[in-house]
Tab-separated table of C-alpha atoms and ligand atoms in Angstrom:
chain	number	residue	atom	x	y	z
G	185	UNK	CA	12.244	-0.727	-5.148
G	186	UNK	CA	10.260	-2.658	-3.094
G	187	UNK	CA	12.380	-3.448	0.538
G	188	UNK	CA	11.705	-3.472	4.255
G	189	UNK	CA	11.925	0.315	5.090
G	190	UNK	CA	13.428	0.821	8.646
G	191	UNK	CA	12.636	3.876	10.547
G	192	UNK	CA	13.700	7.001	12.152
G	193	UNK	CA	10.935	7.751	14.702
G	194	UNK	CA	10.193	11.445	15.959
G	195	UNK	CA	10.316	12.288	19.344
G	196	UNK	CA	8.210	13.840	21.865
G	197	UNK	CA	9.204	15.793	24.652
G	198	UNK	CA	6.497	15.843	27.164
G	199	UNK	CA	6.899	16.675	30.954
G	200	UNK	CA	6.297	12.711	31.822
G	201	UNK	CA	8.596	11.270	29.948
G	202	UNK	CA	11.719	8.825	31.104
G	203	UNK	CA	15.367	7.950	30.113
G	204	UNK	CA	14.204	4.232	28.951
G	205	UNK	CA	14.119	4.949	25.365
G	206	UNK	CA	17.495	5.725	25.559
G	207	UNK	CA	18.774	3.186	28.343
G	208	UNK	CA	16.555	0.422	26.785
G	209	UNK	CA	16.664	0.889	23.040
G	210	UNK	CA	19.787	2.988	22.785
G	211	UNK	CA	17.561	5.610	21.015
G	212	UNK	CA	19.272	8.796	20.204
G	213	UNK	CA	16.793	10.853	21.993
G	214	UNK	CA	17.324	14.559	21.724
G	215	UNK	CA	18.579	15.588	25.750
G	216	UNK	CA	18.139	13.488	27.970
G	217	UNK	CA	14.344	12.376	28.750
G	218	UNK	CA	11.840	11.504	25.793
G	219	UNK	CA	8.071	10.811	26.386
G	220	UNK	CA	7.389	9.273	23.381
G	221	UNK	CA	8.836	8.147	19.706
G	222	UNK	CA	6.590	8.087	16.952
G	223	UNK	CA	7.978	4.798	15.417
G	224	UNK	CA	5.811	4.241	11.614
G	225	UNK	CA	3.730	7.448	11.843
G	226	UNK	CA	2.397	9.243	8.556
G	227	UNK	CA	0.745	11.592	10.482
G	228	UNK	CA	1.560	14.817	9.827
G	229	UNK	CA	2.209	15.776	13.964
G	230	UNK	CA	4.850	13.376	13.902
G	231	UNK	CA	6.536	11.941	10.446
G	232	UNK	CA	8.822	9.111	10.676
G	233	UNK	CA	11.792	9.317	7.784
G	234	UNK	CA	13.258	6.113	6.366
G	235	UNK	CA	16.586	4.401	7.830
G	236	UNK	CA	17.877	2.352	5.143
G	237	UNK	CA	17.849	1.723	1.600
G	238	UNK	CA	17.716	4.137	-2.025
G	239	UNK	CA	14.381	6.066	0.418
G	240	UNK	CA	16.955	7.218	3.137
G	241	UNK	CA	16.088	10.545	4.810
G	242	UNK	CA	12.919	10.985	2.941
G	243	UNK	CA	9.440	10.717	5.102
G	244	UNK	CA	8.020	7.670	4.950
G	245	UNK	CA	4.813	9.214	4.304
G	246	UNK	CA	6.580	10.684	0.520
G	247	UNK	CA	7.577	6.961	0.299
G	248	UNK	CA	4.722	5.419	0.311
G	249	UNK	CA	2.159	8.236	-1.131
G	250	UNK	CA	4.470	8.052	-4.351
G	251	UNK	CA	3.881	4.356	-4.913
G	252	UNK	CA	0.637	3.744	-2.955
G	253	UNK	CA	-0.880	0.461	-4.941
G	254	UNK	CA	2.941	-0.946	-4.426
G	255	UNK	CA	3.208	0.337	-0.429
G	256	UNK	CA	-0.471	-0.325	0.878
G	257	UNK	CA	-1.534	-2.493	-1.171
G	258	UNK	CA	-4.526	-0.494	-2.501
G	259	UNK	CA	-5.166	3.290	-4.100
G	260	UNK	CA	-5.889	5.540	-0.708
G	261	UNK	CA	-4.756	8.817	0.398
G	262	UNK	CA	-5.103	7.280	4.193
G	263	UNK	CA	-2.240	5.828	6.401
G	264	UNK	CA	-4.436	4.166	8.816
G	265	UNK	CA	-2.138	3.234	11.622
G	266	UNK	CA	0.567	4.824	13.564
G	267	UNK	CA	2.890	2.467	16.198
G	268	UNK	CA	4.622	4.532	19.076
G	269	UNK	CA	6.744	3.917	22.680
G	270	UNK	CA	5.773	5.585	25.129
G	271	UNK	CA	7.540	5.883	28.340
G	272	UNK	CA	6.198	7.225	31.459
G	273	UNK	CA	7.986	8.364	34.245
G	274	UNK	CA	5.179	10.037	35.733
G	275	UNK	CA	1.221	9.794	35.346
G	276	UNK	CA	-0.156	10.749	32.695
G	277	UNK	CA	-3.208	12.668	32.273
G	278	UNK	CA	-6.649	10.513	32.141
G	279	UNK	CA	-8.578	11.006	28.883
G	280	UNK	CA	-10.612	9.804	25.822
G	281	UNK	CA	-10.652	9.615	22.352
G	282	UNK	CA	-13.576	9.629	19.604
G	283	UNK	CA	-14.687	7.359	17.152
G	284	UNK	CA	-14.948	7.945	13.413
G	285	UNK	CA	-18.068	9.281	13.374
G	286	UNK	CA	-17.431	11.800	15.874
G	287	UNK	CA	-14.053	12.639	15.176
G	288	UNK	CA	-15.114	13.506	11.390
G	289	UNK	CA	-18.362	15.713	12.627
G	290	UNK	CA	-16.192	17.861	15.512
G	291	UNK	CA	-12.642	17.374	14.375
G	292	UNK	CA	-12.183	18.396	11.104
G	293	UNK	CA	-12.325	14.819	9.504
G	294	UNK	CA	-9.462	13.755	11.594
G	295	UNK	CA	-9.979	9.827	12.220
G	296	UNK	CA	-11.126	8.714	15.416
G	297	UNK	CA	-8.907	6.389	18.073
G	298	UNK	CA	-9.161	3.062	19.095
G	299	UNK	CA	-5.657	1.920	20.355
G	300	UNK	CA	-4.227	-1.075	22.078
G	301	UNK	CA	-1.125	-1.056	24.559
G	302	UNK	CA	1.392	-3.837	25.101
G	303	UNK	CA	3.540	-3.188	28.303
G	304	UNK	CA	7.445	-3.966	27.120
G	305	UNK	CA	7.841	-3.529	30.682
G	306	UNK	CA	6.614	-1.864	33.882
G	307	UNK	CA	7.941	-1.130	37.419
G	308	UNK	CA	6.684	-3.271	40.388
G	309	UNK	CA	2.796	-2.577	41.250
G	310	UNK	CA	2.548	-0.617	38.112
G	311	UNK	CA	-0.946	0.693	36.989
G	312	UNK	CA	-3.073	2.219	34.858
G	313	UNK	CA	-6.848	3.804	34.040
G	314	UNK	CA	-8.683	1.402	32.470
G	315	UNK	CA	-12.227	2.545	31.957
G	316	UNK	CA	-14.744	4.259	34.304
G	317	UNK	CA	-15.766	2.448	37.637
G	318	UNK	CA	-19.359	0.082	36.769
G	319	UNK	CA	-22.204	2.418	37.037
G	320	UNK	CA	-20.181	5.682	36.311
G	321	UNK	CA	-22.734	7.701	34.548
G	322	UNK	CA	-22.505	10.875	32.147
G	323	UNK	CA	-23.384	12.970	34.927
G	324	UNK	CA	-21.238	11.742	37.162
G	325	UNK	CA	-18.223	11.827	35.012
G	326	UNK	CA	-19.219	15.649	33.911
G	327	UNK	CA	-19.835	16.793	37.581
G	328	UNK	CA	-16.518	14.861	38.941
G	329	UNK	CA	-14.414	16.079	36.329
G	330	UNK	CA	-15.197	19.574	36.294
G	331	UNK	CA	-14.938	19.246	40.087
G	332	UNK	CA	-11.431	18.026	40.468
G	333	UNK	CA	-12.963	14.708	41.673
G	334	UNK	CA	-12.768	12.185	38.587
G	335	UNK	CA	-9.784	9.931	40.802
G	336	UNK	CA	-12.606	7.508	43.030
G	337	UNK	CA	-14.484	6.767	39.794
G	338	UNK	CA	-11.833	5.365	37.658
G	339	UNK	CA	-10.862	1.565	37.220
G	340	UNK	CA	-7.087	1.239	38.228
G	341	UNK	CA	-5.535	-2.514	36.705
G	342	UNK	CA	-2.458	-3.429	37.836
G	343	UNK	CA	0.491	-3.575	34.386
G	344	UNK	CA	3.160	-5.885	34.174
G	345	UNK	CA	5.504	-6.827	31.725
G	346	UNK	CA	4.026	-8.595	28.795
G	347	UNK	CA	0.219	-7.151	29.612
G	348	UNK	CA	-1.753	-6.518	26.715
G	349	UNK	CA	-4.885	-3.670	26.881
G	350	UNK	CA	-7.258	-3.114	24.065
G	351	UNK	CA	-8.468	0.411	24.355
G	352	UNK	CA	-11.775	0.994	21.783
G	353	UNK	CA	-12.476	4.529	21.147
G	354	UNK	CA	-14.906	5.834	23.725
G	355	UNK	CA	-12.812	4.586	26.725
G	356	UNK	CA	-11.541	6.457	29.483
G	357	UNK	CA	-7.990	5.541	30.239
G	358	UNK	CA	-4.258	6.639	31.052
G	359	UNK	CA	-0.987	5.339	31.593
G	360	UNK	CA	0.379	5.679	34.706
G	361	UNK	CA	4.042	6.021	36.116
G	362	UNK	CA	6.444	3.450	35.601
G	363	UNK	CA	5.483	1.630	32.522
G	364	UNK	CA	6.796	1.447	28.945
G	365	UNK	CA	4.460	0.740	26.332
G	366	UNK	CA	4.266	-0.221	22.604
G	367	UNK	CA	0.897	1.639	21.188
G	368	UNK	CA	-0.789	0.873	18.198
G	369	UNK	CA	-3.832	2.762	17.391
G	370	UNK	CA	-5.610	4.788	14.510
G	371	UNK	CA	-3.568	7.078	13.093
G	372	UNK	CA	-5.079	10.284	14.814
G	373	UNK	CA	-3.908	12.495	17.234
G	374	UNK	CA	-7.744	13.477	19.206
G	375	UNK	CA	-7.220	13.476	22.744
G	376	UNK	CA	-9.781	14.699	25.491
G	377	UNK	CA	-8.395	15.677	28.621
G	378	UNK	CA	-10.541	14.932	31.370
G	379	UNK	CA	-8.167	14.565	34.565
G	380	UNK	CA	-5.146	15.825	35.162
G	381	UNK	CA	-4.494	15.045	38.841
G	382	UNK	CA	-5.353	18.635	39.830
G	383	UNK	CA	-1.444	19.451	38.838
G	384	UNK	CA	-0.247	22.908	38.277
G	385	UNK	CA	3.036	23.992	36.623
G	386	UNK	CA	4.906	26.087	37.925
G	387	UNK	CA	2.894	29.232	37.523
G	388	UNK	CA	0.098	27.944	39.211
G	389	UNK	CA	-1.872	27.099	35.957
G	390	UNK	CA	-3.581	23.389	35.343
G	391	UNK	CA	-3.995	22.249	31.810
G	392	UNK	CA	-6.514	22.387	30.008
G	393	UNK	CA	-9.378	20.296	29.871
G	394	UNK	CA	-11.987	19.070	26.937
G	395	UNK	CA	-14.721	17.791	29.186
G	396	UNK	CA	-17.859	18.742	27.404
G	397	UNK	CA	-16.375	16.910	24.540
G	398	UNK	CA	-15.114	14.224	26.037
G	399	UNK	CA	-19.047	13.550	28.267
G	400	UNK	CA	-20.397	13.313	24.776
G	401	UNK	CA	-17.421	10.874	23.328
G	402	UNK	CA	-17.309	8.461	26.106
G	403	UNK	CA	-19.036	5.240	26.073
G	404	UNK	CA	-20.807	4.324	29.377
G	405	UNK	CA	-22.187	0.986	28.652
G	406	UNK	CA	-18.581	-0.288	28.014
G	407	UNK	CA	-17.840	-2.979	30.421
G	408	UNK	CA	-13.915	-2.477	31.709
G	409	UNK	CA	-12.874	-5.882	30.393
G	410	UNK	CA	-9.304	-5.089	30.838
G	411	UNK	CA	-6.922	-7.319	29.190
G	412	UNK	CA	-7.216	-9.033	26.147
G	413	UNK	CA	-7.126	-12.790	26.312
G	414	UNK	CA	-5.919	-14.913	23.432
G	415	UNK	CA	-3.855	-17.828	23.685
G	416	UNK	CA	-0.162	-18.431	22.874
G	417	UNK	CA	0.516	-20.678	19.749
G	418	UNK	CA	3.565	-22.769	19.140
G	419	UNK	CA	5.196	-21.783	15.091
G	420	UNK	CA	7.997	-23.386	13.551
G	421	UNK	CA	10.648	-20.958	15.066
G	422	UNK	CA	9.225	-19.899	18.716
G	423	UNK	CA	5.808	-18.859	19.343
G	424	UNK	CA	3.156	-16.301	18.652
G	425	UNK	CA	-0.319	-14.530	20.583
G	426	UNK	CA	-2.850	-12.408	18.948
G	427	UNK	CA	-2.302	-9.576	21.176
G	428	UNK	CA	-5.659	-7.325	19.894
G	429	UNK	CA	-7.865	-7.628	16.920
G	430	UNK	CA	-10.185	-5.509	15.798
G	431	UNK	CA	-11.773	-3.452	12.456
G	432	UNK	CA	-8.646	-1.219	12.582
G	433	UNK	CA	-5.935	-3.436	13.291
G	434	UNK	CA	-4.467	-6.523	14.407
G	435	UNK	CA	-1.773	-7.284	16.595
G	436	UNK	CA	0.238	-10.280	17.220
G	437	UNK	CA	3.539	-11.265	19.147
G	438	UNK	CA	6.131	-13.427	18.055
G	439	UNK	CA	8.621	-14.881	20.443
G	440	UNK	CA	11.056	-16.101	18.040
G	441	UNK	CA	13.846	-18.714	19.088
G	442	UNK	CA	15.086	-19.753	15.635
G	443	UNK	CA	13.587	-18.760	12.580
G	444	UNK	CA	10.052	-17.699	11.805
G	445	UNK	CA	8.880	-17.138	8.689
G	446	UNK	CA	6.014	-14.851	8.114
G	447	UNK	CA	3.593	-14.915	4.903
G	448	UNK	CA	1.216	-12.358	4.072
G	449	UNK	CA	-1.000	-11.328	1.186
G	450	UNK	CA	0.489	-8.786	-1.453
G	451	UNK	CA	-2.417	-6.668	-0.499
G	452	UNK	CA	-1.421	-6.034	2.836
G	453	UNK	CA	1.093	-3.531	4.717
G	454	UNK	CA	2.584	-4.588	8.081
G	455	UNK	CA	4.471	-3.282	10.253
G	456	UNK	CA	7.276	-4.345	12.800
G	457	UNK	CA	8.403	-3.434	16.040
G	458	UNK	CA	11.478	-5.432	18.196
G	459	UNK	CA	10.741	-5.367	21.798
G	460	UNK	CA	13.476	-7.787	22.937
G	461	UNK	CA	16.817	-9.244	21.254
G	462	UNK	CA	18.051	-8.914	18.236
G	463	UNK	CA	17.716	-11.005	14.888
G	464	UNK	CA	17.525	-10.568	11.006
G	465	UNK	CA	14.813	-10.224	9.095
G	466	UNK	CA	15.529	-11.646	5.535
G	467	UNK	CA	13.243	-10.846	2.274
G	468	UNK	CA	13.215	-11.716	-1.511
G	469	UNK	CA	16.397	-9.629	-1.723
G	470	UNK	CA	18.483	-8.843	1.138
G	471	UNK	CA	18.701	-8.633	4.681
G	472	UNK	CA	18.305	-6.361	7.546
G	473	UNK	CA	19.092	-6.332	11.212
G	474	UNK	CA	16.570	-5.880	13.559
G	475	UNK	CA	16.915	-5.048	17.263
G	476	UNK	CA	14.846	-4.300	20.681
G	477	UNK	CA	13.802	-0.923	19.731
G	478	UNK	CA	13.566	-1.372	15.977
G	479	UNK	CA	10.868	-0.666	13.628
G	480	UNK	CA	10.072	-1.531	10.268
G	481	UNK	CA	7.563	-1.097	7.547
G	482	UNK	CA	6.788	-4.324	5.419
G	483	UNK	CA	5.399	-2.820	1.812
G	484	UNK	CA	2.426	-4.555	0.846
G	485	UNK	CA	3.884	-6.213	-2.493
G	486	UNK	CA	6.423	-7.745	-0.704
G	487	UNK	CA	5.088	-11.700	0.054
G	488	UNK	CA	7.076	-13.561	2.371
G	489	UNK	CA	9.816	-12.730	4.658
G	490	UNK	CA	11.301	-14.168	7.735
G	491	UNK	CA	13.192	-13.324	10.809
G	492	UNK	CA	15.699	-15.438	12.837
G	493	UNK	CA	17.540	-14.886	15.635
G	494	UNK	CA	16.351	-14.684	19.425
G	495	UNK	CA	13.984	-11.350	20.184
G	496	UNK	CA	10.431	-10.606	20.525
G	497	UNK	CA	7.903	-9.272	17.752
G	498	UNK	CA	5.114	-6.942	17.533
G	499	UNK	CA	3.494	-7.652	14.248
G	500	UNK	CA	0.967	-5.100	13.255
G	501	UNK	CA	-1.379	-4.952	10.242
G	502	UNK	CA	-4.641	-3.756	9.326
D	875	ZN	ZN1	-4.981	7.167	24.298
């Protein structure tokens, strides 16, 4: 059975996290603030189960590992990707992740994480940490960071609605208050902690921190380029921008008015996420409705699909 698998995402509870999944995207968030949902995740920190269809309530990981050729496209025993929202009430701590190479030598094989954000929307003067301040040396990032004084050599950007941030592996960077994001990344959950704002809880205690790791995973020569720039491209239906592409993934946006139809390899998984509006997505054998907050697997053997209606896209593949 080869279908459009909606999901159920898993939630994460972290002390920074808003009401806006729930406001927004009517997510039934367990109480009443969520940090982030886990939206087509295989990971095993966070498995999403499948919505809809004969695959209800099993993981979507079981899913596709039982009919991998059919699901992915190839014979793996890798999920490459993972698609979350995160919402941030408050700042969240500044870190960095590995790449491959280093991930596999000091993390157990784990994968390493480049990621890209696209800001569904963000309070007024919103910002966030986007690399290290030009000439920010290893030394200089140790020394501050073990000193409580990282802040003056970070790049703040200002956000806004609609922003889109490629984040390579190696980067220092953090989301800061006020600002809901759609993240697509490796799937990997390696996180270095370098900053934290010199916050306690309340006992006093600060969180930990992974600096020596993170000095060694951090890329210095990495210029803070900031934003990714593509340009928008009319499509029968509304319009589309390549949001980030790169060896891991590619992301673009739809804005669809009408009807957009989407082809794609049978070799290729995608995956969906509804930002704005509503629509239907229709496929060699049904239909499904898709909404601001909605995600969706596309299995690999399925060809063409399309989705009308009036809502904005995030179309993610490898
Ligand atoms: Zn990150």
């Amino acid at each position: 059975m080869i279908y459009p698998l909606k999901t159920v995402p898993v939630f994460k509870q972290y002390l920074w996290g808003g009401d806006t999944l729930k406001t927004k995207f009517k997510k039934d968030i367990p109480g009443s603030f969520a940090a982030e949902s886990w939206e087509v995740s295989c990971h095993d920190d966070g498995l999403c189960t499948v919505a809809n269809g004969i695959f209800k309530g099993k993981t979507l990981k079981e899913v596709i590992f039982s009919d991998t050729k059919n699901m992915l496209g190839k014979e793996t025993d890798i999920f490459p990707l993972l698609v979350k929202f995160l919402d941030a009430k408050d700042k969240l701590s500044v870190q960095v992740h590995p790449d491959n190479a280093f991930a596999a030598k000091h993390e157990n094989g784990e994968l390493g994480k480049t990621e890209m954000w696209y800001v569904i929307d963000a309070k007024p003067g919103a910002v966030l940490v986007y690399g290290l301040k030009e000439g920010t040396d290893s030394k200089t990032f140790c020394e501050s960071a073990q000193n409580g004084t990282l802040e003056q050599h970070l790049n703040f950007v200002p956000a806004k609605k609609g922003d889109a941030f490629f984040i390579p592996s190696g980067t220092v960077h953090a989301i800061c208050d006020g600002l809901l994001i759609a993240e697509i990344q490796q799937s990997s959950n390696t996180t270095y902690r370098v900053y934290d704002y010199n916050r306690t809880d309340k006992d006093g205690n600060k969180r930990e921190l992974h600096i020596e790791k993170a000095v060694m995973a951090t890329d210095y020569s990495a210029s803070p380029l900031g934003q990714a720039c593509y340009d928008v491209e009319d499509v029968p239906g509304g319009r589309m921008k390549t949001l980030a592409k790169c060896e891991y993934f590619t992301v673009i946006k739809y804005d669809i008015e009408t009807e957009v139809l989407f082809s794609k390899p049978d070799t290729r998984f995608e995956m969906l996420v509804c930002t704005e509006g509503k629509g239907t997505l229709v496929y060699d054998g049904g239909t499904e409705e898709i909404k601001a907050g909605d995600s969706f697997f596309i299995p690999a053997t399925m060809k063409n699909y399309s989705i009308n209606g009036f809502c904005e896209i995030l179309r993610s593949f490898e």
